[in-house]
């Protein structure tokens, strides 16, 4: 028995198959081009395992339609990637594979990976953010994604500008929202450099920590989760987590008694595998709940 | 068969009993003084219906302990109302009534009322805020409260100051958080007047609408609920809802396609009864799930 995973990102797709214990057996990656070209490669990859596959989990860039009763369930909807607008992702897979298909956002899938096998294991309520090319977030409570009329878009929450930060933000919709201030392109536009080329002493990191701490603060007040996990490139800077903890304490002023910060605001255990592991776990779930 | 309701507010308690269809039969109200004095009146009221009561729902001011496995489950915990700190509310009721007791925050109870019988009826995900003496919020997804290490404290989310608002905020913890800028005491401190004495043309209302719209904006991005309900005194100003809709649209910039705003950002259907109805509905649920 095997499970399949599709991490469908805006710049690349990662497909994998794993055995019953979700050990990865094979994995491929290719750039996101047109739906025709990209899906041809996806289908080709999984055809090689067709006889053994029991389910496929998809974590897709969005926005996507998650409502099972909707006529466009399984579609990528109003994405700025025009070629992929209104693309019937789940339908395309169903045409080629008669299998249970789990369908969620890329960041929800990563959240599920950490919930099932990472820093969220055994906890009731888990929130996961990725701060990279963009900023996204997903939340799970007792095994279910937090959602309603659609999936969340946590990366665009409002943040209060840092007193020394004159950057007006990079988000085409909101300017200085969380993504507009902290994502990779915002760092490059602000400094002319990539994050990895900026000294750990630069005040930029204090500014980013202030914004990320606001995100953790608002998340705490809105969801009171058991853990908040920050993945993505920015948090790979080893000095960041401590700065975020400090900025969070300064904001919270002990108003809410959270779990100890070293266990509450954390980086991912599965690192960059969270998405693939999450898709596989969702594929296994999809089979069970068919 | 009857159900009991206790809305335990920081300034007053409202107790009620209702029949099987949750029609209210009797209701009393008294000021919140000491636990001994106040609870004596609560117990006395319900003793009159003891033979018929099937369950009691409590919506309490907080913070409260909601974890069933915790030794302090059912306690009011670190409230600034010193006399009520570490008060065993559920335990006190259990000593006098051998009944299922539902236990949640006051604002969660009101959220549940609207979810079960008001603007959230039939919807999957409902968020309710009250903007009054304080600001609080509660969220329900598929019948369950959104919670984790504790219940949410949504009223203290960060907001970006309005460009013409020089008020530095009234929250002893966070200064200009949502509560610090929009609650009744913040209005009085800013203007020297009560809300009902301020002209609908005053720019104050635009500032408040801007903050409340930020709350709705962040709520949309974090939870994507099916409806956001704003109760409490400030939203009783008839001109406010339209202002909030406009400010929300300005912030969102069509980034997320929400349901139509007239059905998405709304005032409560049950008005000031949401809390009592919610407690009654939770009491009925508690009996079923015993």
Coordinates of C-alpha atoms in Angstrom, one line a residue:
Chain A
X1 CA 0.0 0.0 0.0
X2 CA 1.2 3.4 -0.9
X3 CA 0.1 7.0 -0.6
X4 CA 0.8 9.9 -2.9
X5 CA 1.6 13.6 -2.2
X6 CA 1.4 16.7 -4.4
X7 CA 2.8 19.9 -3.0
X8 CA 1.6 22.3 -5.7
X9 CA 3.5 25.5 -5.2
X10 CA 3.4 28.6 -7.3
X11 CA 7.0 28.1 -8.5
X12 CA 7.5 24.3 -8.2
X13 CA 5.6 21.1 -7.7
X14 CA 6.9 18.3 -5.5
X15 CA 5.3 14.9 -5.9
X16 CA 6.1 11.9 -3.7
X17 CA 5.0 8.4 -2.9
X18 CA 5.4 6.8 0.5
X19 CA 4.7 3.4 2.1
X20 CA 2.0 2.6 4.7
X21 CA 4.2 4.1 7.5
X22 CA 4.6 7.2 5.3
X23 CA 8.3 6.6 4.7
X24 CA 9.0 8.4 1.4
X25 CA 10.0 6.0 -1.4
X26 CA 10.2 8.3 -4.4
X27 CA 10.1 12.0 -4.9
X28 CA 10.3 14.3 -7.9
X29 CA 10.2 18.1 -8.4
X30 CA 9.6 20.2 -11.4
X31 CA 8.8 23.9 -12.1
X32 CA 5.2 25.1 -12.2
X33 CA 4.6 26.1 -15.9
X34 CA 1.2 25.6 -17.6
X35 CA -1.5 23.3 -16.1
X36 CA -1.2 21.0 -19.2
X37 CA 2.5 20.6 -19.0
X38 CA 2.8 20.4 -15.2
X39 CA -0.1 18.0 -14.7
X40 CA 1.3 15.8 -17.5
X41 CA 4.4 15.3 -15.4
X42 CA 2.3 14.8 -12.2
X43 CA 0.2 12.1 -13.8
X44 CA 3.2 10.4 -15.4
X45 CA 4.9 10.2 -12.0
X46 CA 1.9 8.6 -10.2
X47 CA 1.1 6.2 -13.1
X48 CA 4.3 4.4 -12.2
X49 CA 2.7 3.6 -8.8
X50 CA -0.9 3.2 -9.9
X51 CA -1.4 -0.4 -8.8
X52 CA -0.2 0.3 -5.2
X53 CA -1.6 3.8 -4.5
X54 CA -4.4 4.0 -2.0
X55 CA -4.9 7.8 -2.0
X56 CA -3.4 11.1 -2.9
X57 CA -3.1 14.2 -0.9
X58 CA -2.8 17.6 -2.6
X59 CA -1.6 20.8 -0.9
X60 CA -2.1 23.6 -3.5
X61 CA -1.3 27.2 -3.9
X62 CA -4.5 29.2 -3.8
X63 CA -7.0 30.5 -3.4
X64 CA -8.8 27.2 -3.8
X65 CA -12.4 26.0 -3.5
X66 CA -12.6 23.7 -0.5
X67 CA -16.4 23.3 -0.3
X68 CA -17.4 19.7 -1.2
X69 CA -20.9 20.7 -2.3
X70 CA -19.6 23.5 -4.6
X71 CA -19.6 22.9 -8.4
X72 CA -16.0 24.2 -8.4
X73 CA -14.8 22.0 -5.5
X74 CA -11.2 21.1 -6.1
X75 CA -10.5 24.1 -8.4
X76 CA -7.8 26.6 -8.0
X77 CA -9.9 29.8 -8.2
X78 CA -8.8 33.5 -8.4
X79 CA -5.0 33.0 -8.3
X80 CA -2.9 35.8 -9.8
X81 CA -1.2 33.0 -11.8
X82 CA -3.6 33.5 -14.8
X83 CA -2.9 30.1 -16.5
X84 CA -4.1 28.3 -13.4
X85 CA -7.2 30.4 -12.8
X86 CA -10.3 28.1 -12.5
X87 CA -8.2 25.0 -13.0
X88 CA -10.0 21.8 -11.9
X89 CA -7.1 20.2 -10.0
X90 CA -9.0 17.4 -8.2
X91 CA -11.1 16.7 -11.3
X92 CA -8.0 16.3 -13.4
X93 CA -6.5 13.9 -11.0
X94 CA -9.8 12.0 -10.6
X95 CA -9.9 11.5 -14.4
X96 CA -6.7 9.5 -14.3
X97 CA -6.8 7.9 -10.8
X98 CA -9.8 6.3 -9.2
X99 CA -8.6 7.1 -5.7
X100 CA -9.6 9.1 -2.7
X101 CA -8.1 12.6 -3.1
X102 CA -7.5 14.9 -0.1
X103 CA -7.5 18.6 -1.1
X104 CA -6.3 21.6 0.9
X105 CA -4.0 24.6 0.7
X106 CA -0.2 24.2 0.6
X107 CA 0.2 25.8 4.0
X108 CA -2.7 23.7 5.5
X109 CA -0.9 20.6 4.3
X110 CA 2.3 21.7 6.0
X111 CA 0.3 22.5 9.2
X112 CA -1.1 19.0 9.0
X113 CA 2.3 17.5 8.7
X114 CA 3.5 19.2 11.9
X115 CA 0.2 18.4 13.6
X116 CA 0.5 14.7 12.7
X117 CA 4.2 14.1 13.0
X118 CA 6.0 17.3 14.1
X119 CA 5.8 19.9 16.8
X120 CA 2.1 19.6 17.0
X121 CA 2.0 15.9 17.6
X122 CA -0.4 15.0 20.4
X123 CA -1.7 18.6 20.7
X124 CA -5.3 19.7 20.2
X125 CA -4.8 23.0 18.4
X126 CA -1.9 23.9 16.1
X127 CA -1.2 26.9 14.0
X128 CA 1.5 26.9 11.3
X129 CA 2.9 29.9 9.4
X130 CA 5.4 30.0 6.6
X131 CA 7.4 33.2 6.0
X132 CA 9.1 32.9 2.7
X133 CA 8.4 34.1 -0.8
X134 CA 5.0 34.8 0.6
X135 CA 3.4 34.5 4.0
X136 CA 0.7 31.9 4.7
X137 CA -0.9 30.3 7.7
X138 CA -3.1 27.3 8.5
X139 CA -4.8 26.2 11.7
X140 CA -6.0 22.8 12.9
X141 CA -8.2 22.1 15.9
X142 CA -8.8 18.5 16.9
X143 CA -7.9 17.2 13.5
X144 CA -10.0 19.7 11.5
X145 CA -8.8 22.7 9.5
X146 CA -10.1 26.0 10.8
X147 CA -12.2 27.3 7.9
X148 CA -15.6 28.7 6.9
X149 CA -16.6 30.5 3.8
X150 CA -13.1 29.6 2.6
X151 CA -9.6 28.7 3.9
X152 CA -7.8 31.4 5.9
X153 CA -5.4 33.9 4.4
X154 CA -3.5 34.6 7.5
X155 CA -0.4 36.1 5.8
X156 CA -2.3 39.3 5.1
X157 CA -3.2 40.3 8.7
X158 CA -2.6 43.9 9.6
X159 CA 0.6 44.8 11.5
X160 CA 1.5 48.0 13.2
X161 CA 4.7 49.6 11.6
X162 CA 7.9 49.4 13.6
X163 CA 8.9 52.8 14.8
X164 CA 12.2 52.8 12.8
X165 CA 10.8 51.1 9.7
X166 CA 10.1 53.6 6.9
X167 CA 9.3 50.8 4.4
X168 CA 5.7 51.2 3.1
X169 CA 5.3 47.5 2.3
X170 CA 5.3 45.3 -0.7
X171 CA 1.8 43.8 -0.8
X172 CA -0.1 44.9 -4.0
X173 CA -3.4 44.7 -2.0
X174 CA -2.5 46.0 1.5
X175 CA 0.9 47.5 1.3
X176 CA 2.2 47.0 4.9
X177 CA 0.4 43.8 5.9
X178 CA 2.4 41.0 7.5
X179 CA 3.4 39.6 4.0
X180 CA 4.0 43.0 2.7
X181 CA 6.6 43.7 5.5
X182 CA 8.2 40.3 6.1
X183 CA 8.2 38.1 3.0
X184 CA 11.4 37.6 1.0
X185 CA 10.5 40.1 -1.7
X186 CA 9.8 42.7 1.0
X187 CA 13.3 42.2 2.5
X188 CA 14.9 42.5 -0.9
X189 CA 13.0 45.6 -1.8
X190 CA 13.8 47.2 1.6
X191 CA 17.5 46.4 1.7
X192 CA 18.5 45.5 -1.9
X193 CA 19.9 42.2 -0.5
X194 CA 18.6 38.7 0.2
X195 CA 18.1 37.8 3.8
X196 CA 21.0 35.4 4.0
X197 CA 23.4 38.3 3.0
X198 CA 22.2 40.6 5.8
X199 CA 24.2 40.7 9.1
X200 CA 22.5 39.2 12.1
X201 CA 23.2 42.6 13.9
X202 CA 21.1 44.5 11.3
X203 CA 18.1 46.2 12.8
X204 CA 16.0 44.7 10.0
X205 CA 15.8 41.5 12.1
X206 CA 14.4 43.4 15.0
X207 CA 11.7 44.9 12.7
X208 CA 10.9 41.5 11.2
X209 CA 10.8 40.0 14.7
X210 CA 8.4 42.7 15.8
X211 CA 6.0 41.9 12.9
X212 CA 6.2 38.1 13.4
X213 CA 5.6 38.7 17.1
X214 CA 2.5 40.7 16.3
X215 CA 1.4 37.7 14.2
X216 CA 2.0 35.4 17.2
X217 CA 0.2 37.8 19.5
X218 CA -2.9 38.1 17.3
X219 CA -2.9 34.3 16.8
X220 CA -2.8 33.8 20.5
X221 CA -5.7 36.1 21.2
X222 CA -7.8 34.8 18.3
X223 CA -7.2 31.0 18.5
X224 CA -5.3 30.3 21.8
X225 CA -3.6 27.4 20.1
X226 CA -1.4 24.9 21.9
X227 CA 1.5 25.8 19.6
X228 CA 2.5 28.3 16.9
X229 CA 5.0 27.0 14.4
X230 CA 6.9 29.4 12.1
X231 CA 8.5 27.9 9.1
X232 CA 10.0 29.3 5.9
X233 CA 13.3 31.0 5.1
X234 CA 13.2 34.0 7.5
X235 CA 13.0 31.8 10.6
X236 CA 16.0 29.8 9.4
X237 CA 18.1 32.7 10.6
X238 CA 19.1 31.2 13.9
X239 CA 18.9 34.4 15.9
X240 CA 15.3 35.1 14.9
X241 CA 13.4 32.8 17.3
X242 CA 14.8 34.5 20.4
X243 CA 14.0 37.9 19.0
X244 CA 10.4 36.9 18.3
X245 CA 10.0 35.5 21.8
X246 CA 11.3 38.8 23.3
X247 CA 9.1 40.9 21.1
X248 CA 6.1 38.7 21.9
X249 CA 6.6 39.1 25.6
X250 CA 6.9 42.9 25.2
X251 CA 3.5 42.9 23.3
X252 CA 1.6 40.5 25.5
X253 CA 2.6 42.1 28.9
X254 CA 1.7 38.9 30.6
X255 CA -2.0 39.5 29.8
X256 CA -2.5 35.9 28.7
X257 CA -0.6 33.1 30.4
X258 CA 0.6 31.2 27.4
X259 CA 2.5 27.9 27.6
X260 CA 6.3 28.4 28.0
X261 CA 7.5 30.3 24.9
X262 CA 10.2 27.8 24.1
X263 CA 7.4 25.2 23.5
X264 CA 4.8 27.7 22.3
X265 CA 6.4 29.7 19.5
X266 CA 8.7 27.3 17.7
X267 CA 10.2 26.4 14.3
X268 CA 9.1 23.3 12.4
X269 CA 10.3 19.8 13.3
X270 CA 9.8 18.5 9.8
X271 CA 11.5 21.5 8.3
X272 CA 10.9 21.6 4.5
X273 CA 9.2 18.2 4.6
X274 CA 6.2 19.4 6.5
X275 CA 4.1 19.9 3.3
X276 CA 4.9 16.5 1.8
X277 CA 4.4 14.6 5.1
X278 CA 1.1 16.5 5.6
X279 CA -0.2 15.6 2.1
X280 CA 0.7 12.0 2.7
X281 CA -1.0 12.0 6.1
X282 CA -4.1 13.6 4.6
X283 CA -4.0 11.0 1.8
X284 CA -4.1 8.2 4.4
X285 CA -6.9 10.0 6.2
X286 CA -8.8 10.4 2.9
X287 CA -8.6 6.6 2.4
X288 CA -9.9 5.9 5.9
X289 CA -12.8 8.4 5.7
X290 CA -13.8 7.4 2.1
Chain B
X1 CA -38.1 19.6 31.7
X2 CA -36.3 22.9 32.2
X3 CA -32.9 24.3 31.6
X4 CA -31.0 26.9 33.6
X5 CA -28.7 29.8 32.4
X6 CA -26.2 31.8 34.3
X7 CA -24.7 34.8 32.5
X8 CA -22.0 35.8 34.9
X9 CA -20.8 39.2 34.0
X10 CA -18.2 41.4 35.8
X11 CA -20.9 43.9 36.9
X12 CA -24.1 41.8 37.0
X13 CA -25.4 38.2 36.9
X14 CA -28.4 37.2 34.9
X15 CA -30.0 33.9 35.8
X16 CA -32.9 32.3 33.8
X17 CA -34.8 29.1 33.4
X18 CA -36.5 28.0 30.3
X19 CA -38.7 25.1 29.1
X20 CA -37.7 22.3 26.7
X21 CA -38.1 24.6 23.6
X22 CA -35.9 27.2 25.5
X23 CA -38.7 29.7 26.0
X24 CA -37.7 31.7 29.0
X25 CA -40.0 31.2 32.0
X26 CA -38.3 33.2 34.7
X27 CA -35.3 35.5 34.8
X28 CA -33.6 37.5 37.6
X29 CA -30.6 39.8 37.7
X30 CA -28.4 41.1 40.5
X31 CA -25.1 42.9 40.8
X32 CA -21.8 41.0 41.0
X33 CA -20.5 41.5 44.5
X34 CA -18.6 38.8 46.5
X35 CA -18.7 35.2 45.4
X36 CA -20.5 34.2 48.6
X37 CA -23.2 36.8 48.3
X38 CA -23.7 36.5 44.6
X39 CA -23.7 32.7 44.5
X40 CA -26.2 32.5 47.4
X41 CA -28.7 34.4 45.2
X42 CA -27.9 32.1 42.2
X43 CA -28.4 29.0 44.2
X44 CA -31.6 30.3 45.8
X45 CA -33.0 31.1 42.3
X46 CA -32.3 27.7 40.9
X47 CA -33.5 25.8 44.0
X48 CA -37.0 27.0 43.1
X49 CA -36.8 24.9 39.9
X50 CA -34.6 22.1 41.2
X51 CA -37.1 19.2 40.5
X52 CA -37.5 20.2 36.9
X53 CA -34.0 21.3 35.9
X54 CA -32.1 19.0 33.5
X55 CA -29.0 21.1 33.1
X56 CA -27.4 24.5 33.6
X57 CA -25.3 26.5 31.2
X58 CA -22.8 29.1 32.6
X59 CA -21.2 31.8 30.5
X60 CA -18.7 33.5 32.8
X61 CA -16.4 36.5 32.8
X62 CA -12.9 35.3 32.7
X63 CA -10.3 34.2 32.2
X64 CA -11.6 30.8 33.1
X65 CA -10.2 27.3 33.1
X66 CA -11.9 25.3 30.3
X67 CA -9.8 22.1 30.4
X68 CA -11.8 19.2 31.7
X69 CA -8.7 17.3 32.9
X70 CA -7.3 20.3 34.8
X71 CA -7.6 20.3 38.6
X72 CA -9.0 23.9 38.3
X73 CA -11.6 23.1 35.6
X74 CA -14.6 25.3 36.1
X75 CA -12.7 28.0 38.0
X76 CA -12.5 31.7 37.3
X77 CA -8.7 32.1 37.2
X78 CA -6.6 35.3 37.0
X79 CA -9.4 37.9 36.8
X80 CA -8.6 41.4 37.9
X81 CA -11.7 41.1 40.1
X82 CA -9.7 39.9 43.1
X83 CA -12.5 38.5 45.1
X84 CA -13.3 36.1 42.2
X85 CA -9.8 35.0 41.6
X86 CA -9.5 31.2 41.7
X87 CA -13.2 30.8 42.4
X88 CA -14.5 27.3 41.8
X89 CA -17.7 28.2 39.9
X90 CA -18.7 24.8 38.5
X91 CA -17.7 23.1 41.7
X92 CA -19.9 25.4 43.8
X93 CA -22.9 24.7 41.5
X94 CA -22.2 20.9 41.5
X95 CA -22.3 21.0 45.3
X96 CA -25.9 22.2 45.2
X97 CA -27.2 20.7 41.9
X98 CA -26.5 17.2 40.7
X99 CA -26.9 18.2 37.1
X100 CA -24.9 18.5 33.9
X101 CA -23.2 21.9 33.9
X102 CA -22.0 23.5 30.6
X103 CA -19.1 25.9 31.2
X104 CA -17.7 28.6 28.9
X105 CA -16.9 32.3 28.7
X106 CA -19.7 34.9 28.6
X107 CA -18.9 35.9 25.0
X108 CA -18.6 32.3 23.9
X109 CA -22.1 31.7 25.3
X110 CA -23.4 34.7 23.4
X111 CA -21.7 33.4 20.3
X112 CA -23.4 30.1 20.8
X113 CA -26.8 31.7 21.2
X114 CA -26.4 33.4 17.8
X115 CA -25.0 30.2 16.3
X116 CA -27.9 28.1 17.5
X117 CA -30.8 30.6 17.1
X118 CA -29.6 33.8 15.6
X119 CA -27.6 35.1 12.7
X120 CA -25.4 32.1 12.7
X121 CA -28.2 29.5 12.5
X122 CA -27.4 26.9 9.9
X123 CA -23.9 28.2 9.3
X124 CA -20.7 26.2 9.8
X125 CA -18.4 28.9 11.3
X126 CA -19.5 31.8 13.4
X127 CA -17.6 34.6 15.1
X128 CA -19.2 36.9 17.6
X129 CA -17.8 40.1 19.2
X130 CA -19.2 42.3 21.8
X131 CA -18.0 45.9 22.0
X132 CA -19.2 47.4 25.3
X133 CA -17.6 48.0 28.6
X134 CA -14.9 45.7 27.3
X135 CA -14.4 43.9 24.0
X136 CA -14.5 40.1 23.7
X137 CA -14.9 37.6 21.0
X138 CA -15.8 33.9 20.6
X139 CA -15.7 31.6 17.6
X140 CA -17.6 28.4 16.8
X141 CA -16.8 25.9 14.0
X142 CA -19.2 23.0 13.4
X143 CA -20.6 23.3 16.9
X144 CA -17.2 23.5 18.7
X145 CA -15.6 26.5 20.3
X146 CA -12.4 27.6 18.8
X147 CA -9.9 27.1 21.6
X148 CA -6.6 25.5 22.6
X149 CA -4.4 26.2 25.6
X150 CA -7.3 28.4 26.7
X151 CA -10.3 30.3 25.3
X152 CA -9.6 33.3 23.0
X153 CA -9.2 36.8 24.2
X154 CA -10.0 38.4 20.8
X155 CA -10.7 41.9 22.2
X156 CA -7.1 42.6 22.7
X157 CA -5.9 42.2 19.1
X158 CA -3.6 44.9 17.8
X159 CA -5.0 47.7 15.7
X160 CA -3.3 50.3 13.6
X161 CA -4.1 53.8 14.9
X162 CA -6.4 55.9 12.7
X163 CA -4.5 58.8 11.2
X164 CA -6.5 61.5 13.0
X165 CA -6.8 59.6 16.3
X166 CA -4.3 61.0 18.9
X167 CA -5.8 58.9 21.7
X168 CA -3.1 56.5 23.1
X169 CA -5.6 53.9 24.3
X170 CA -7.1 52.8 27.5
X171 CA -6.0 49.2 27.9
X172 CA -3.8 48.8 31.1
X173 CA -1.9 46.0 29.3
X174 CA -1.6 47.1 25.7
X175 CA -2.7 50.7 25.5
X176 CA -4.1 51.0 22.0
X177 CA -5.4 47.4 21.3
X178 CA -8.9 47.0 20.0
X179 CA -10.5 47.2 23.5
X180 CA -8.2 50.0 24.4
X181 CA -9.5 52.1 21.5
X182 CA -13.1 51.1 21.1
X183 CA -14.7 50.0 24.4
X184 CA -17.1 52.3 26.3
X185 CA -14.4 53.6 28.8
X186 CA -12.1 54.4 25.8
X187 CA -14.9 56.5 24.3
X188 CA -15.5 58.3 27.5
X189 CA -11.8 58.9 28.2
X190 CA -11.3 60.2 24.7
X191 CA -14.3 62.5 24.5
X192 CA -15.5 63.1 28.1
X193 CA -18.9 61.9 26.9
X194 CA -20.8 58.6 26.7
X195 CA -21.3 57.2 23.2
X196 CA -25.1 57.9 23.2
X197 CA -24.4 61.6 23.7
X198 CA -22.0 62.0 20.7
X199 CA -23.4 63.2 17.4
X200 CA -23.5 60.7 14.6
X201 CA -21.5 63.2 12.5
X202 CA -18.6 63.1 14.9
X203 CA -15.4 61.7 13.4
X204 CA -15.1 59.5 16.5
X205 CA -17.5 57.0 14.7
X206 CA -15.2 56.8 11.7
X207 CA -12.3 56.1 13.9
X208 CA -14.2 53.4 15.8
X209 CA -15.5 51.9 12.5
X210 CA -11.9 51.8 11.3
X211 CA -10.8 49.8 14.3
X212 CA -13.9 47.5 14.2
X213 CA -13.2 46.9 10.4
X214 CA -9.6 46.0 11.3
X215 CA -11.1 43.4 13.7
X216 CA -13.4 42.1 10.9
X217 CA -10.5 42.1 8.5
X218 CA -8.1 40.1 10.7
X219 CA -11.0 37.8 11.6
X220 CA -11.7 37.1 8.0
X221 CA -8.0 36.3 7.3
X222 CA -7.5 34.2 10.4
X223 CA -10.8 32.2 10.5
X224 CA -12.7 32.8 7.2
X225 CA -16.0 32.4 9.1
X226 CA -19.4 32.3 7.5
X227 CA -20.5 35.3 9.5
X228 CA -19.0 38.0 11.9
X229 CA -21.5 39.3 14.4
X230 CA -20.8 42.5 16.3
X231 CA -22.9 43.0 19.5
X232 CA -22.6 45.5 22.4
X233 CA -23.4 49.1 22.9
X234 CA -21.2 50.7 20.2
X235 CA -22.9 48.8 17.4
X236 CA -26.3 49.9 18.6
X237 CA -25.5 53.3 17.0
X238 CA -27.5 52.8 13.8
X239 CA -25.0 54.5 11.5
X240 CA -22.1 52.3 12.5
X241 CA -22.7 49.1 10.5
X242 CA -22.5 50.9 7.2
X243 CA -19.3 52.7 8.2
X244 CA -17.8 49.4 9.3
X245 CA -18.7 47.8 5.9
X246 CA -17.1 50.7 4.0
X247 CA -13.9 50.6 6.1
X248 CA -13.7 46.8 5.7
X249 CA -13.9 47.1 1.9
X250 CA -11.2 49.8 2.0
X251 CA -8.9 47.5 4.0
X252 CA -9.6 44.3 2.1
X253 CA -9.2 45.7 -1.4
X254 CA -11.1 42.7 -2.7
X255 CA -8.2 40.5 -1.8
X256 CA -10.6 37.9 -0.3
X257 CA -14.0 37.3 -1.9
X258 CA -16.1 37.3 1.3
X259 CA -19.9 36.6 1.3
X260 CA -22.0 39.8 0.6
X261 CA -21.2 42.2 3.5
X262 CA -24.8 42.7 4.5
X263 CA -24.9 39.0 5.4
X264 CA -21.3 38.8 6.5
X265 CA -20.6 41.6 9.0
X266 CA -23.9 41.9 10.9
X267 CA -25.4 42.8 14.3
X268 CA -26.9 40.2 16.5
X269 CA -30.4 38.8 15.9
X270 CA -31.0 38.0 19.6
X271 CA -29.7 41.4 20.7
X272 CA -29.0 41.3 24.5
X273 CA -30.5 37.8 24.9
X274 CA -27.7 36.1 23.0
X275 CA -25.9 35.2 26.2
X276 CA -28.9 33.7 28.0
X277 CA -30.1 31.8 25.0
X278 CA -26.6 30.5 24.4
X279 CA -26.3 29.3 28.0
X280 CA -29.7 27.5 27.7
X281 CA -28.7 25.9 24.4
X282 CA -25.4 24.8 26.0
X283 CA -27.3 23.4 29.0
X284 CA -29.5 21.3 26.7
X285 CA -26.4 20.1 24.8
X286 CA -24.7 19.3 28.1
X287 CA -27.6 17.1 29.1
X288 CA -27.5 15.3 25.7
X289 CA -23.7 14.7 25.8
X290 CA -23.6 13.6 29.4

